[in-house]
Amino acid sequence: MGSFGVEHLHNFSAKTEKEKEEWWVGRLVRVRLTTNTMYINFPSENDIGIVIKYQKTTIGGHIKIYFSVVEKSSWIMTSDVYSYGDKK
């Protein structure tokens, strides 16, 4: 059984963009850092969702996460989540 962790932050730079996308899409993640502000309260810290898209940007990797509880999706930096150890 897997668990949520930060293994994606270690030794992930050697992968190609295609490998990163394949690794991320379909993976469960939990929001690690709160991204809340005075005006935006979604997603909250510890919300769990599934990655539906990966995109490389100039400031780092971003993942689009679908949160089924609230039926919304949001873009978040890969450094702001815990990833689930196994996609199965």
JSON list of C-alpha atoms in Angstrom, two decimals:
[
{"chain": "A", "resi": 1, "resn": "MET", "atom": "CA", "xyz": [0.00, 0.00, 0.00]},
{"chain": "A", "resi": 2, "resn": "GLY", "atom": "CA", "xyz": [1.38, 3.41, -0.95]},
{"chain": "A", "resi": 3, "resn": "SER", "atom": "CA", "xyz": [1.39, 6.64, 0.99]},
{"chain": "A", "resi": 4, "resn": "PHE", "atom": "CA", "xyz": [1.60, 10.36, 0.25]},
{"chain": "A", "resi": 5, "resn": "GLY", "atom": "CA", "xyz": [5.13, 11.74, 0.10]},
{"chain": "A", "resi": 6, "resn": "VAL", "atom": "CA", "xyz": [7.56, 14.04, -1.68]},
{"chain": "A", "resi": 7, "resn": "GLU", "atom": "CA", "xyz": [9.52, 11.51, -3.75]},
{"chain": "A", "resi": 8, "resn": "HIS", "atom": "CA", "xyz": [8.63, 13.50, -6.87]},
{"chain": "A", "resi": 9, "resn": "LEU", "atom": "CA", "xyz": [10.90, 16.30, -5.61]},
{"chain": "A", "resi": 10, "resn": "HIS", "atom": "CA", "xyz": [13.99, 14.04, -5.60]},
{"chain": "A", "resi": 11, "resn": "ASN", "atom": "CA", "xyz": [15.74, 12.75, -8.75]},
{"chain": "A", "resi": 12, "resn": "PHE", "atom": "CA", "xyz": [12.87, 13.83, -10.99]},
{"chain": "A", "resi": 13, "resn": "SER", "atom": "CA", "xyz": [14.88, 16.22, -13.16]},
{"chain": "A", "resi": 14, "resn": "ALA", "atom": "CA", "xyz": [16.43, 13.45, -15.28]},
{"chain": "A", "resi": 15, "resn": "LYS", "atom": "CA", "xyz": [13.09, 12.40, -16.75]},
{"chain": "A", "resi": 16, "resn": "THR", "atom": "CA", "xyz": [11.89, 13.71, -20.12]},
{"chain": "A", "resi": 17, "resn": "GLU", "atom": "CA", "xyz": [8.75, 15.84, -20.27]},
{"chain": "A", "resi": 18, "resn": "LYS", "atom": "CA", "xyz": [6.84, 12.87, -21.72]},
{"chain": "A", "resi": 19, "resn": "GLU", "atom": "CA", "xyz": [7.99, 10.62, -18.84]},
{"chain": "A", "resi": 20, "resn": "LYS", "atom": "CA", "xyz": [7.00, 13.28, -16.32]},
{"chain": "A", "resi": 21, "resn": "GLU", "atom": "CA", "xyz": [3.54, 13.56, -17.90]},
{"chain": "A", "resi": 22, "resn": "GLU", "atom": "CA", "xyz": [3.09, 9.78, -17.85]},
{"chain": "A", "resi": 23, "resn": "TRP", "atom": "CA", "xyz": [4.22, 9.66, -14.22]},
{"chain": "A", "resi": 24, "resn": "TRP", "atom": "CA", "xyz": [1.85, 12.43, -13.09]},
{"chain": "A", "resi": 25, "resn": "VAL", "atom": "CA", "xyz": [-1.38, 11.86, -15.03]},
{"chain": "A", "resi": 26, "resn": "GLY", "atom": "CA", "xyz": [-3.73, 9.58, -13.09]},
{"chain": "A", "resi": 27, "resn": "ARG", "atom": "CA", "xyz": [-1.83, 9.95, -9.81]},
{"chain": "A", "resi": 28, "resn": "LEU", "atom": "CA", "xyz": [-3.50, 10.91, -6.53]},
{"chain": "A", "resi": 29, "resn": "VAL", "atom": "CA", "xyz": [-2.09, 13.98, -4.83]},
{"chain": "A", "resi": 30, "resn": "ARG", "atom": "CA", "xyz": [-2.75, 15.86, -1.61]},
{"chain": "A", "resi": 31, "resn": "VAL", "atom": "CA", "xyz": [-2.26, 19.64, -1.40]},
{"chain": "A", "resi": 32, "resn": "ARG", "atom": "CA", "xyz": [0.83, 20.26, 0.74]},
{"chain": "A", "resi": 33, "resn": "LEU", "atom": "CA", "xyz": [0.91, 24.02, 0.98]},
{"chain": "A", "resi": 34, "resn": "THR", "atom": "CA", "xyz": [-2.16, 26.11, 1.37]},
{"chain": "A", "resi": 35, "resn": "THR", "atom": "CA", "xyz": [-2.75, 28.24, -1.68]},
{"chain": "A", "resi": 36, "resn": "ASN", "atom": "CA", "xyz": [-5.57, 30.17, -0.04]},
{"chain": "A", "resi": 37, "resn": "THR", "atom": "CA", "xyz": [-5.70, 33.92, -0.15]},
{"chain": "A", "resi": 38, "resn": "MET", "atom": "CA", "xyz": [-8.22, 36.43, 1.05]},
{"chain": "A", "resi": 39, "resn": "TYR", "atom": "CA", "xyz": [-10.20, 36.04, -2.19]},
{"chain": "A", "resi": 40, "resn": "ILE", "atom": "CA", "xyz": [-9.47, 32.48, -3.34]},
{"chain": "A", "resi": 41, "resn": "ASN", "atom": "CA", "xyz": [-10.18, 29.58, -0.98]},
{"chain": "A", "resi": 42, "resn": "PHE", "atom": "CA", "xyz": [-9.66, 26.64, -3.30]},
{"chain": "A", "resi": 43, "resn": "PRO", "atom": "CA", "xyz": [-7.97, 24.25, -3.04]},
{"chain": "A", "resi": 44, "resn": "SER", "atom": "CA", "xyz": [-7.34, 23.99, 0.66]},
{"chain": "A", "resi": 45, "resn": "GLU", "atom": "CA", "xyz": [-4.39, 22.35, 2.35]},
{"chain": "A", "resi": 46, "resn": "ASN", "atom": "CA", "xyz": [-4.85, 18.54, 2.57]},
{"chain": "A", "resi": 47, "resn": "ASP", "atom": "CA", "xyz": [-7.46, 18.39, -0.22]},
{"chain": "A", "resi": 48, "resn": "ILE", "atom": "CA", "xyz": [-6.99, 15.19, -2.26]},
{"chain": "A", "resi": 49, "resn": "GLY", "atom": "CA", "xyz": [-7.47, 14.99, -6.01]},
{"chain": "A", "resi": 50, "resn": "ILE", "atom": "CA", "xyz": [-6.31, 13.21, -9.15]},
{"chain": "A", "resi": 51, "resn": "VAL", "atom": "CA", "xyz": [-3.89, 14.67, -11.69]},
{"chain": "A", "resi": 52, "resn": "ILE", "atom": "CA", "xyz": [-5.46, 15.11, -15.12]},
{"chain": "A", "resi": 53, "resn": "LYS", "atom": "CA", "xyz": [-2.72, 17.08, -16.91]},
{"chain": "A", "resi": 54, "resn": "TYR", "atom": "CA", "xyz": [0.98, 17.97, -16.56]},
{"chain": "A", "resi": 55, "resn": "GLN", "atom": "CA", "xyz": [2.60, 21.08, -18.03]},
{"chain": "A", "resi": 56, "resn": "LYS", "atom": "CA", "xyz": [6.15, 22.42, -17.87]},
{"chain": "A", "resi": 57, "resn": "THR", "atom": "CA", "xyz": [6.41, 26.19, -17.43]},
{"chain": "A", "resi": 58, "resn": "THR", "atom": "CA", "xyz": [9.31, 28.60, -17.04]},
{"chain": "A", "resi": 59, "resn": "ILE", "atom": "CA", "xyz": [8.92, 28.54, -13.25]},
{"chain": "A", "resi": 60, "resn": "GLY", "atom": "CA", "xyz": [8.53, 24.76, -12.91]},
{"chain": "A", "resi": 61, "resn": "GLY", "atom": "CA", "xyz": [6.14, 21.90, -13.43]},
{"chain": "A", "resi": 62, "resn": "HIS", "atom": "CA", "xyz": [2.42, 22.45, -12.97]},
{"chain": "A", "resi": 63, "resn": "ILE", "atom": "CA", "xyz": [-0.29, 19.82, -12.64]},
{"chain": "A", "resi": 64, "resn": "LYS", "atom": "CA", "xyz": [-4.00, 20.21, -13.19]},
{"chain": "A", "resi": 65, "resn": "ILE", "atom": "CA", "xyz": [-5.83, 18.40, -10.41]},
{"chain": "A", "resi": 66, "resn": "TYR", "atom": "CA", "xyz": [-9.49, 17.39, -10.35]},
{"chain": "A", "resi": 67, "resn": "PHE", "atom": "CA", "xyz": [-11.08, 17.42, -6.89]},
{"chain": "A", "resi": 68, "resn": "SER", "atom": "CA", "xyz": [-14.15, 15.18, -7.05]},
{"chain": "A", "resi": 69, "resn": "VAL", "atom": "CA", "xyz": [-15.56, 16.31, -3.70]},
{"chain": "A", "resi": 70, "resn": "VAL", "atom": "CA", "xyz": [-16.17, 19.82, -5.02]},
{"chain": "A", "resi": 71, "resn": "GLU", "atom": "CA", "xyz": [-16.22, 18.89, -8.73]},
{"chain": "A", "resi": 72, "resn": "LYS", "atom": "CA", "xyz": [-13.59, 21.51, -9.63]},
{"chain": "A", "resi": 73, "resn": "SER", "atom": "CA", "xyz": [-10.09, 21.42, -11.03]},
{"chain": "A", "resi": 74, "resn": "SER", "atom": "CA", "xyz": [-7.12, 23.68, -10.38]},
{"chain": "A", "resi": 75, "resn": "TRP", "atom": "CA", "xyz": [-3.53, 24.17, -11.58]},
{"chain": "A", "resi": 76, "resn": "ILE", "atom": "CA", "xyz": [-0.92, 23.75, -8.84]},
{"chain": "A", "resi": 77, "resn": "MET", "atom": "CA", "xyz": [2.88, 23.60, -8.87]},
{"chain": "A", "resi": 78, "resn": "THR", "atom": "CA", "xyz": [4.29, 20.10, -8.43]},
{"chain": "A", "resi": 79, "resn": "SER", "atom": "CA", "xyz": [6.25, 21.32, -5.39]},
{"chain": "A", "resi": 80, "resn": "ASP", "atom": "CA", "xyz": [3.00, 22.23, -3.60]},
{"chain": "A", "resi": 81, "resn": "VAL", "atom": "CA", "xyz": [1.63, 18.68, -3.38]},
{"chain": "A", "resi": 82, "resn": "TYR", "atom": "CA", "xyz": [2.36, 15.32, -1.81]},
{"chain": "A", "resi": 83, "resn": "SER", "atom": "CA", "xyz": [2.16, 12.57, -4.42]},
{"chain": "A", "resi": 84, "resn": "TYR", "atom": "CA", "xyz": [0.73, 9.13, -3.76]},
{"chain": "A", "resi": 85, "resn": "GLY", "atom": "CA", "xyz": [3.35, 6.42, -4.01]},
{"chain": "A", "resi": 86, "resn": "ASP", "atom": "CA", "xyz": [1.50, 4.15, -6.45]},
{"chain": "A", "resi": 87, "resn": "LYS", "atom": "CA", "xyz": [-1.01, 4.83, -9.25]},
{"chain": "A", "resi": 88, "resn": "LYS", "atom": "CA", "xyz": [-2.76, 1.48, -8.74]}
]
